[in-house]
Amino acid sequence: MLRVAVVGSGPSGVYTAQALVEQTRVPDVQVEILDRLPCPYGLVRYGVAPDHEKIKSLQGSLRTVLEHERVGFLGNVEVGARGLTPERLRELYHAVVYCVGAARDRSLDVPGEALPGSFSATDFVSWYSAHPDAASRDFALHGRSAVVIGAGNVAVDVARVLARGAEELRATDVPDAALGALAASGVRDTHLVGRRGPAQAKFTTKELRELGSLPAAEIRVDRADLALDPAHAGDITLPAVNRRNLEVVRGWAALPPGNKPRRIHLRFFLRPVEILEARGRAAGVRFERTAPDGTGGVRGTGAYEDIEAQLVLRAVGYRGVPLAGLPFDESTGTVPHTAGRVLRDGAPSPGEYVAGWIKRGPVGVIGTNRSDAKETVASLLADAPALVTRRVAADPVAVLREWGQAPVEWPGWLAIEKAEAALGRSLGRRSVKIADWQGLLEAALRAQRVGR
């Protein structure tokens, strides 16, 4: 039997497990998916906006893989500096595939970025998605104005959540504390700001159009920003997605102001240079006006504009972080590899592999992880005849417990689901996520103790 550990239970990890158990080249494969959290699904659970039910429904197909007879789930198992080292994992498994994603957001590197009231959009998403690490966050929603810096789907998501009424989110699984904070929010103006023009923005047209369908919020576009984009005047040919985005923004720019209680201001050609401070907190953002440089980028113009904001969220991309014991390329934020084989000192390291964002960087959509996982699995299977000759633990779960770990197995996760359904019923809502470590682990480990 070939025993494989997959570290990370998001799409890349689950697709890796699926590729392993569905192939026929090495039929006797046992896969265990390890995750630091007691809950599976990674960013599908903790990164998809609560009002995006269709994308969140992907959990159903991931669940099918996790319930496969040759796939096990082991949550609450940390790998890295504060947990199991890669060396220890190799004592338990013939091969280990690291699918740990890109856990850190990119910074703006501007003065004032560390002020209270200035956060990464990743932190905000984790908070309204009930990630247990974010349970105690305070996002200063008492202010009237927020600035979201970025022009991708994450920026659009957080702007949309800020502009939605709490009643619209009540039917979702957003945690009760976050729902209460959003209900009491004073934010009436959300400024979504990009350093380039609408023709270069990275959001998808579907996500963009959703902003215009919010019942309590209207879209405002500064026509002067729009006029700066060469594509607005038809000077350049655009790919289909960019062309559709520009058409949507043009349509909004032509609309007269409305009287809805909230507003989303789309701003372009503004580059952040400083988070402004008042009374020890973020009070706004100073932007430099940019202009097209003729090569697809932008240049500074030396003109500046301040936008008031009591909440500043940066959404300028993700970056991988080093995992203790694995090599890491700081320039790319990835683990060095060849076709998924981890490279140590330039040579493939037997039994160590990567897939997902930690392999290729934070690019692509969820489906991109399928082909990426298949490439890594092909490398692993080619190496399998040599890997399987090494002796490993007959019962890795028992050894993990001997080492002081308290893994949450699949029945423990099912107990968390039941507890969240019960929590929702008690609040007069659908299933509501448990947002703290203690609550998650109590539900899971209590069920596992009863089961044994």
Short mmCIF file of C-alpha atoms in Angstrom, two decimals:
data_model
loop_
_atom_site.label_atom_id
_atom_site.label_comp_id
_atom_site.label_asym_id
_atom_site.label_seq_id
_atom_site.Cartn_x
_atom_site.Cartn_y
_atom_site.Cartn_z
CA MET A 1 0.00 0.00 0.00
CA LEU A 2 1.20 3.49 -0.92
CA ARG A 3 0.41 5.90 1.93
CA VAL A 4 0.18 9.58 0.95
CA ALA A 5 -0.43 12.64 3.12
CA VAL A 6 -1.92 15.75 1.54
CA VAL A 7 -1.37 18.88 3.64
CA GLY A 8 -4.29 21.24 3.06
CA SER A 9 -7.98 20.46 2.48
CA GLY A 10 -8.85 23.24 0.04
CA PRO A 11 -9.58 22.56 -3.64
CA SER A 12 -5.94 21.87 -4.57
CA GLY A 13 -5.59 19.32 -1.74
CA VAL A 14 -8.89 17.60 -2.43
CA TYR A 15 -8.25 17.47 -6.19
CA THR A 16 -4.85 15.93 -5.45
CA ALA A 17 -6.51 13.24 -3.34
CA GLN A 18 -9.10 12.66 -6.05
CA ALA A 19 -6.45 12.22 -8.72
CA LEU A 20 -4.65 9.71 -6.51
CA VAL A 21 -7.62 7.48 -5.70
CA GLU A 22 -9.16 7.61 -9.18
CA GLN A 23 -6.04 6.60 -11.10
CA THR A 24 -5.42 2.91 -11.91
CA ARG A 25 -1.64 2.88 -12.30
CA VAL A 26 -1.09 2.30 -8.57
CA PRO A 27 -4.47 1.00 -7.37
CA ASP A 28 -3.59 0.45 -3.70
CA VAL A 29 -3.29 4.07 -2.49
CA GLN A 30 -4.44 5.39 0.89
CA VAL A 31 -4.66 9.19 1.24
CA GLU A 32 -5.00 11.22 4.40
CA ILE A 33 -5.75 14.94 4.10
CA LEU A 34 -4.28 16.98 6.97
CA ASP A 35 -5.42 20.48 7.85
CA ARG A 36 -4.56 22.94 10.61
CA LEU A 37 -8.26 23.74 10.96
CA PRO A 38 -10.84 21.22 12.24
CA CYS A 39 -12.96 22.01 9.15
CA PRO A 40 -12.28 21.03 5.53
CA TYR A 41 -12.63 22.93 2.24
CA GLY A 42 -10.06 25.71 2.74
CA LEU A 43 -10.91 28.92 0.91
CA VAL A 44 -14.22 27.49 -0.30
CA ARG A 45 -15.38 27.64 3.34
CA TYR A 46 -13.29 30.59 4.51
CA GLY A 47 -12.69 32.69 1.40
CA VAL A 48 -15.89 32.67 -0.68
CA ALA A 49 -18.32 35.47 0.16
CA PRO A 50 -21.38 34.24 2.09
CA ASP A 51 -23.78 35.51 -0.59
CA HIS A 52 -22.08 33.45 -3.30
CA GLU A 53 -24.09 30.29 -2.77
CA LYS A 54 -23.27 28.78 -6.17
CA ILE A 55 -19.52 28.84 -5.57
CA LYS A 56 -19.94 27.67 -1.98
CA SER A 57 -21.93 24.69 -3.29
CA LEU A 58 -18.62 23.35 -4.59
CA GLN A 59 -18.27 21.92 -1.10
CA GLY A 60 -20.64 19.16 -2.23
CA SER A 61 -18.25 17.82 -4.86
CA LEU A 62 -15.27 18.18 -2.52
CA ARG A 63 -17.23 16.29 0.12
CA THR A 64 -17.67 13.34 -2.24
CA VAL A 65 -13.89 12.97 -2.44
CA LEU A 66 -13.44 13.32 1.32
CA GLU A 67 -15.96 10.53 1.88
CA HIS A 68 -14.12 8.13 -0.43
CA GLU A 69 -13.23 4.87 1.29
CA ARG A 70 -9.51 5.41 0.68
CA VAL A 71 -9.44 9.07 1.76
CA GLY A 72 -9.26 10.19 5.38
CA PHE A 73 -9.60 13.67 6.86
CA LEU A 74 -7.44 14.73 9.81
CA GLY A 75 -8.21 18.27 10.94
CA ASN A 76 -6.62 20.15 13.83
CA VAL A 77 -3.18 18.91 12.74
CA GLU A 78 -0.64 21.67 12.22
CA VAL A 79 2.39 21.21 10.01
CA GLY A 80 5.34 23.58 10.28
CA ALA A 81 7.20 25.44 12.98
CA ARG A 82 4.49 24.96 15.63
CA GLY A 83 3.53 21.44 14.62
CA LEU A 84 4.77 18.47 12.68
CA THR A 85 7.95 18.92 10.68
CA PRO A 86 8.29 17.55 7.16
CA GLU A 87 10.83 15.07 8.57
CA ARG A 88 8.28 13.68 11.03
CA LEU A 89 5.60 13.41 8.34
CA ARG A 90 7.98 11.32 6.27
CA GLU A 91 8.07 8.83 9.15
CA LEU A 92 4.34 8.29 8.68
CA TYR A 93 3.83 8.42 4.91
CA HIS A 94 5.61 7.30 1.75
CA ALA A 95 4.86 10.68 0.14
CA VAL A 96 3.64 14.09 1.28
CA VAL A 97 1.97 16.63 -1.03
CA TYR A 98 1.90 20.20 0.32
CA CYS A 99 -1.17 22.15 -0.80
CA VAL A 100 -0.93 25.00 1.68
CA GLY A 101 -1.93 27.85 -0.61
CA ALA A 102 -0.79 31.46 -0.33
CA ALA A 103 -1.71 32.48 3.19
CA ARG A 104 -0.39 36.03 3.35
CA ASP A 105 -1.75 39.13 1.65
CA ARG A 106 0.53 41.55 -0.15
CA SER A 107 1.20 44.85 1.59
CA LEU A 108 1.00 48.36 0.15
CA ASP A 109 4.34 49.42 1.68
CA VAL A 110 3.10 52.93 2.40
CA PRO A 111 3.29 55.05 5.58
CA GLY A 112 0.41 54.51 7.98
CA GLU A 113 -0.44 51.02 6.75
CA ALA A 114 -0.19 49.61 10.30
CA LEU A 115 -2.61 52.16 11.81
CA PRO A 116 -5.71 50.85 13.63
CA GLY A 117 -8.51 50.77 11.09
CA SER A 118 -6.19 49.66 8.26
CA PHE A 119 -6.45 45.94 7.44
CA SER A 120 -5.94 43.45 4.70
CA ALA A 121 -9.09 42.40 2.86
CA THR A 122 -8.03 38.85 3.73
CA ASP A 123 -8.59 39.64 7.40
CA PHE A 124 -12.01 41.10 6.65
CA VAL A 125 -13.01 38.08 4.55
CA SER A 126 -11.83 35.73 7.32
CA TRP A 127 -13.92 37.66 9.85
CA TYR A 128 -17.21 37.51 7.95
CA SER A 129 -16.43 33.90 6.91
CA ALA A 130 -16.02 32.82 10.58
CA HIS A 131 -12.37 31.81 10.38
CA PRO A 132 -11.47 31.03 14.01
CA ASP A 133 -8.25 33.08 13.82
CA ALA A 134 -10.32 36.20 13.08
CA ALA A 135 -13.03 35.87 15.74
CA SER A 136 -11.80 38.81 17.84
CA ARG A 137 -11.29 41.35 15.03
CA ASP A 138 -12.72 44.88 15.25
CA PHE A 139 -13.28 46.52 11.88
CA ALA A 140 -14.40 49.99 12.96
CA LEU A 141 -17.70 49.82 11.13
CA HIS A 142 -18.91 52.87 13.06
CA GLY A 143 -17.35 55.19 10.45
CA ARG A 144 -19.28 56.52 7.47
CA SER A 145 -16.65 55.84 4.80
CA ALA A 146 -14.49 52.89 3.77
CA VAL A 147 -11.79 52.58 1.12
CA VAL A 148 -11.07 49.25 -0.57
CA ILE A 149 -7.78 49.33 -2.48
CA GLY A 150 -7.63 46.85 -5.36
CA ALA A 151 -9.35 45.99 -8.62
CA GLY A 152 -9.93 42.24 -8.40
CA ASN A 153 -12.71 39.95 -7.25
CA VAL A 154 -11.68 40.03 -3.58
CA ALA A 155 -11.96 43.82 -3.59
CA VAL A 156 -15.39 43.56 -5.21
CA ASP A 157 -16.49 40.96 -2.64
CA VAL A 158 -15.62 43.06 0.38
CA ALA A 159 -17.13 46.21 -1.14
CA ARG A 160 -20.35 44.27 -1.82
CA VAL A 161 -20.53 42.89 1.73
CA LEU A 162 -19.98 46.38 3.18
CA ALA A 163 -22.78 47.76 1.02
CA ARG A 164 -25.31 44.99 1.67
CA GLY A 165 -27.95 45.36 4.32
CA ALA A 166 -27.68 42.87 7.18
CA GLU A 167 -31.11 41.44 6.33
CA GLU A 168 -29.76 40.42 2.93
CA LEU A 169 -27.01 38.43 4.66
CA ARG A 170 -29.24 36.94 7.31
CA ALA A 171 -30.11 34.02 5.04
CA THR A 172 -26.42 33.10 4.69
CA ASP A 173 -24.07 31.31 7.10
CA VAL A 174 -22.26 34.52 8.14
CA PRO A 175 -21.45 34.27 11.89
CA ASP A 176 -23.86 36.00 14.23
CA ALA A 177 -21.30 38.45 15.65
CA ALA A 178 -20.32 39.62 12.18
CA LEU A 179 -23.97 39.89 11.14
CA GLY A 180 -24.66 42.06 14.18
CA ALA A 181 -21.69 44.30 13.43
CA LEU A 182 -22.78 44.70 9.81
CA ALA A 183 -26.33 45.48 10.95
CA ALA A 184 -24.98 48.28 13.15
CA SER A 185 -22.52 49.51 10.50
CA GLY A 186 -22.37 53.24 9.86
CA VAL A 187 -20.59 52.81 6.51
CA ARG A 188 -22.56 54.60 3.82
CA ASP A 189 -19.83 55.27 1.25
CA THR A 190 -17.48 52.55 0.03
CA HIS A 191 -14.73 53.64 -2.36
CA LEU A 192 -13.34 50.85 -4.57
CA VAL A 193 -10.04 52.19 -5.91
CA GLY A 194 -7.64 50.87 -8.56
CA ARG A 195 -4.31 52.28 -9.68
CA ARG A 196 -5.04 51.55 -13.34
CA GLY A 197 -8.13 52.04 -15.49
CA PRO A 198 -11.34 50.02 -15.76
CA ALA A 199 -10.07 48.37 -18.94
CA GLN A 200 -7.17 46.82 -16.97
CA ALA A 201 -9.13 45.78 -13.86
CA LYS A 202 -8.91 42.10 -12.86
CA PHE A 203 -12.46 41.49 -11.67
CA THR A 204 -14.79 39.26 -13.67
CA THR A 205 -17.80 40.85 -15.31
CA LYS A 206 -20.25 38.72 -13.34
CA GLU A 207 -18.75 39.90 -10.03
CA LEU A 208 -18.73 43.50 -11.24
CA ARG A 209 -22.36 43.43 -12.33
CA GLU A 210 -23.42 42.13 -8.91
CA LEU A 211 -22.49 45.50 -7.45
CA GLY A 212 -25.18 47.12 -9.56
CA SER A 213 -27.91 44.77 -8.33
CA LEU A 214 -27.69 45.58 -4.62
CA PRO A 215 -31.10 46.80 -3.43
CA ALA A 216 -29.74 49.29 -0.88
CA ALA A 217 -26.70 50.62 -2.74
CA GLU A 218 -26.07 52.58 -5.93
CA ILE A 219 -22.92 52.77 -8.05
CA ARG A 220 -21.18 56.04 -8.78
CA VAL A 221 -18.40 56.39 -11.34
CA ASP A 222 -16.22 59.47 -11.70
CA ARG A 223 -16.42 60.32 -15.41
CA ALA A 224 -13.05 62.07 -15.23
CA ASP A 225 -11.46 58.75 -14.21
CA LEU A 226 -13.17 56.98 -17.08
CA ALA A 227 -11.99 59.54 -19.62
CA LEU A 228 -8.35 58.81 -18.74
CA ASP A 229 -8.57 55.24 -20.05
CA PRO A 230 -7.43 55.02 -23.69
CA ALA A 231 -9.88 52.16 -24.19
CA HIS A 232 -12.77 54.46 -23.29
CA ALA A 233 -12.15 56.41 -26.47
CA GLY A 234 -11.75 53.23 -28.51
CA ASP A 235 -8.01 53.71 -28.97
CA ILE A 236 -7.11 50.09 -28.20
CA THR A 237 -8.57 46.63 -28.75
CA LEU A 238 -9.47 44.76 -25.57
CA PRO A 239 -9.97 41.11 -24.64
CA ALA A 240 -13.64 40.18 -24.24
CA VAL A 241 -13.72 40.28 -20.41
CA ASN A 242 -12.04 43.68 -20.23
CA ARG A 243 -14.34 45.03 -22.93
CA ARG A 244 -17.42 43.86 -21.04
CA ASN A 245 -16.11 45.37 -17.81
CA LEU A 246 -15.59 48.71 -19.52
CA GLU A 247 -19.10 48.59 -20.97
CA VAL A 248 -20.57 47.98 -17.51
CA VAL A 249 -18.63 50.88 -16.01
CA ARG A 250 -19.61 53.17 -18.90
CA GLY A 251 -23.26 52.33 -18.28
CA TRP A 252 -22.97 53.25 -14.61
CA ALA A 253 -21.18 56.50 -15.43
CA ALA A 254 -24.15 57.54 -17.56
CA LEU A 255 -26.70 57.08 -14.76
CA PRO A 256 -27.94 60.06 -12.73
CA PRO A 257 -27.37 59.99 -8.94
CA GLY A 258 -30.01 58.06 -7.02
CA ASN A 259 -31.18 58.19 -3.43
CA LYS A 260 -30.32 54.78 -2.03
CA PRO A 261 -28.89 54.78 1.51
CA ARG A 262 -25.48 53.41 0.49
CA ARG A 263 -23.09 54.22 -2.31
CA ILE A 264 -20.21 52.35 -3.96
CA HIS A 265 -17.80 54.75 -5.66
CA LEU A 266 -15.67 53.16 -8.40
CA ARG A 267 -12.41 55.12 -8.72
CA PHE A 268 -9.55 54.51 -11.13
CA PHE A 269 -6.04 55.80 -11.87
CA LEU A 270 -5.27 56.41 -8.19
CA ARG A 271 -2.22 54.92 -6.46
CA PRO A 272 -2.10 54.88 -2.61
CA VAL A 273 0.89 56.69 -1.15
CA GLU A 274 -0.13 57.11 2.52
CA ILE A 275 -2.76 56.06 5.03
CA LEU A 276 -3.76 59.28 6.79
CA GLU A 277 -4.09 59.44 10.57
CA ALA A 278 -6.35 61.24 13.04
CA ARG A 279 -6.55 60.52 16.77
CA GLY A 280 -4.28 57.53 16.37
CA ARG A 281 -6.43 55.74 13.75
CA ALA A 282 -6.76 55.57 10.00
CA ALA A 283 -8.75 58.58 8.78
CA GLY A 284 -8.30 58.38 5.03
CA VAL A 285 -5.98 57.55 2.15
CA ARG A 286 -3.80 59.89 0.12
CA PHE A 287 -3.61 58.84 -3.52
CA GLU A 288 -1.41 59.99 -6.34
CA ARG A 289 -3.20 60.43 -9.64
CA THR A 290 -1.75 58.09 -12.27
CA ALA A 291 -1.96 58.14 -16.03
CA PRO A 292 -1.38 55.52 -18.74
CA ASP A 293 2.30 55.22 -19.64
CA GLY A 294 1.70 53.92 -23.16
CA THR A 295 2.99 50.41 -22.42
CA GLY A 296 0.02 49.03 -20.45
CA GLY A 297 1.18 50.38 -17.09
CA VAL A 298 0.77 53.69 -15.31
CA ARG A 299 3.00 56.54 -14.19
CA GLY A 300 2.62 59.02 -11.37
CA THR A 301 1.52 62.52 -12.29
CA GLY A 302 2.46 64.39 -9.12
CA ALA A 303 -1.18 65.31 -8.44
CA TYR A 304 -2.74 64.02 -5.20
CA GLU A 305 -6.20 63.36 -3.83
CA ASP A 306 -7.33 62.44 -0.32
CA ILE A 307 -10.33 60.18 0.32
CA GLU A 308 -11.75 60.15 3.82
CA ALA A 309 -12.13 56.70 5.37
CA GLN A 310 -12.35 55.28 8.85
CA LEU A 311 -11.83 51.77 7.45
CA VAL A 312 -9.14 50.92 4.89
CA LEU A 313 -8.94 47.46 3.32
CA ARG A 314 -6.15 46.46 0.95
CA ALA A 315 -6.91 43.76 -1.63
CA VAL A 316 -3.79 43.75 -3.78
CA GLY A 317 -3.07 40.04 -3.98
CA TYR A 318 -1.82 37.03 -2.03
CA ARG A 319 1.60 35.60 -1.38
CA GLY A 320 2.85 32.21 -0.21
CA VAL A 321 4.63 31.93 3.12
CA PRO A 322 7.52 29.64 4.06
CA LEU A 323 6.67 26.35 5.74
CA ALA A 324 9.32 25.42 8.28
CA GLY A 325 11.41 22.56 6.96
CA LEU A 326 10.62 23.12 3.28
CA PRO A 327 12.71 25.13 0.81
CA PHE A 328 11.16 28.41 -0.25
CA ASP A 329 11.77 30.92 -3.04
CA GLU A 330 11.21 34.40 -1.58
CA SER A 331 11.16 36.02 -5.01
CA THR A 332 8.13 34.02 -6.17
CA GLY A 333 6.54 33.08 -2.84
CA THR A 334 6.54 29.42 -3.86
CA VAL A 335 8.31 26.15 -3.08
CA PRO A 336 10.92 25.32 -5.76
CA HIS A 337 9.80 22.30 -7.75
CA THR A 338 9.93 20.45 -11.05
CA ALA A 339 6.52 19.19 -12.19
CA GLY A 340 5.46 19.19 -8.54
CA ARG A 341 8.57 17.46 -7.15
CA VAL A 342 10.06 19.58 -4.34
CA LEU A 343 13.63 20.63 -5.07
CA ARG A 344 16.23 20.72 -2.32
CA ASP A 345 19.53 22.24 -3.42
CA GLY A 346 18.36 21.92 -7.00
CA ALA A 347 17.57 18.19 -6.84
CA PRO A 348 14.18 16.44 -6.40
CA SER A 349 13.55 15.45 -2.79
CA PRO A 350 12.17 11.87 -2.69
CA GLY A 351 8.59 11.74 -1.45
CA GLU A 352 7.99 15.52 -1.23
CA TYR A 353 5.61 17.30 -3.61
CA VAL A 354 3.60 20.52 -3.98
CA ALA A 355 0.34 21.49 -5.68
CA GLY A 356 -1.84 24.59 -5.83
CA TRP A 357 -0.79 28.16 -5.11
CA ILE A 358 2.31 27.19 -3.09
CA LYS A 359 3.46 25.48 -6.30
CA ARG A 360 2.51 27.98 -9.00
CA GLY A 361 1.68 31.21 -7.15
CA PRO A 362 -1.76 32.80 -6.56
CA VAL A 363 -3.01 32.62 -10.13
CA GLY A 364 -5.88 30.88 -11.87
CA VAL A 365 -9.39 29.97 -10.76
CA ILE A 366 -10.57 27.08 -8.58
CA GLY A 367 -10.74 24.76 -11.58
CA THR A 368 -7.08 25.44 -12.42
CA ASN A 369 -6.18 23.29 -9.42
CA ARG A 370 -7.43 20.14 -11.19
CA SER A 371 -4.83 20.12 -13.95
CA ASP A 372 -2.19 21.36 -11.53
CA ALA A 373 -2.93 18.46 -9.15
CA LYS A 374 -2.87 15.93 -11.98
CA GLU A 375 0.64 17.04 -12.98
CA THR A 376 1.91 16.59 -9.42
CA VAL A 377 0.17 13.23 -9.02
CA ALA A 378 1.72 12.01 -12.30
CA SER A 379 5.17 12.78 -10.87
CA LEU A 380 4.33 11.04 -7.60
CA LEU A 381 3.04 7.91 -9.34
CA ALA A 382 6.16 7.75 -11.50
CA ASP A 383 8.20 7.75 -8.28
CA ALA A 384 5.91 5.29 -6.46
CA PRO A 385 7.92 2.07 -7.08
CA ALA A 386 10.86 3.56 -5.16
CA LEU A 387 8.74 5.33 -2.54
CA VAL A 388 6.73 2.30 -1.47
CA THR A 389 9.83 0.33 -0.50
CA ARG A 390 10.41 2.53 2.55
CA ARG A 391 8.82 1.40 5.82
CA VAL A 392 6.31 3.81 7.36
CA ALA A 393 3.86 3.73 10.26
CA ALA A 394 1.05 1.18 9.91
CA ASP A 395 -1.40 3.51 11.70
CA PRO A 396 -0.43 7.17 11.27
CA VAL A 397 -3.42 8.43 13.26
CA ALA A 398 -2.40 6.41 16.32
CA VAL A 399 1.15 7.75 16.06
CA LEU A 400 -0.14 11.33 15.77
CA ARG A 401 -2.04 10.84 19.03
CA GLU A 402 1.09 9.39 20.66
CA TRP A 403 2.90 12.57 19.58
CA GLY A 404 0.33 14.70 21.42
CA GLN A 405 -1.85 15.65 18.45
CA ALA A 406 -5.67 15.62 18.73
CA PRO A 407 -6.79 15.09 15.13
CA VAL A 408 -10.39 15.81 14.18
CA GLU A 409 -11.51 12.99 11.92
CA TRP A 410 -14.47 13.00 9.55
CA PRO A 411 -17.09 12.17 12.23
CA GLY A 412 -15.79 15.17 14.18
CA TRP A 413 -16.35 17.42 11.18
CA LEU A 414 -19.88 16.02 10.76
CA ALA A 415 -20.51 16.91 14.41
CA ILE A 416 -19.40 20.49 13.70
CA GLU A 417 -21.88 20.64 10.82
CA LYS A 418 -24.67 19.45 13.14
CA ALA A 419 -23.68 21.97 15.80
CA GLU A 420 -23.75 24.79 13.22
CA ALA A 421 -27.19 23.69 12.03
CA ALA A 422 -28.41 23.70 15.64
CA LEU A 423 -26.90 27.15 16.18
CA GLY A 424 -28.73 28.46 13.14
CA ARG A 425 -32.06 27.06 14.35
CA SER A 426 -31.56 28.69 17.75
CA LEU A 427 -31.07 32.05 16.01
CA GLY A 428 -33.98 31.63 13.63
CA ARG A 429 -31.62 31.28 10.70
CA ARG A 430 -30.14 28.63 8.44
CA SER A 431 -26.93 26.91 9.49
CA VAL A 432 -24.60 29.48 11.06
CA LYS A 433 -20.85 28.98 11.29
CA ILE A 434 -19.15 28.55 14.63
CA ALA A 435 -16.52 31.27 14.66
CA ASP A 436 -14.13 30.32 17.48
CA TRP A 437 -11.60 27.56 18.05
CA GLN A 438 -13.08 26.44 21.35
CA GLY A 439 -16.57 26.00 19.94
CA LEU A 440 -15.33 24.07 16.91
CA LEU A 441 -13.09 21.74 18.87
CA GLU A 442 -15.62 21.10 21.63
CA ALA A 443 -18.21 20.02 19.06
CA ALA A 444 -15.76 17.83 17.14
CA LEU A 445 -13.80 16.17 19.91
CA ARG A 446 -16.84 15.54 22.09
CA ALA A 447 -18.42 13.58 19.23
CA GLN A 448 -15.21 11.65 18.61
CA ARG A 449 -14.92 10.66 22.27
CA VAL A 450 -18.50 9.37 22.19
CA GLY A 451 -17.77 7.51 18.98
CA ARG A 452 -14.81 5.70 20.51
#
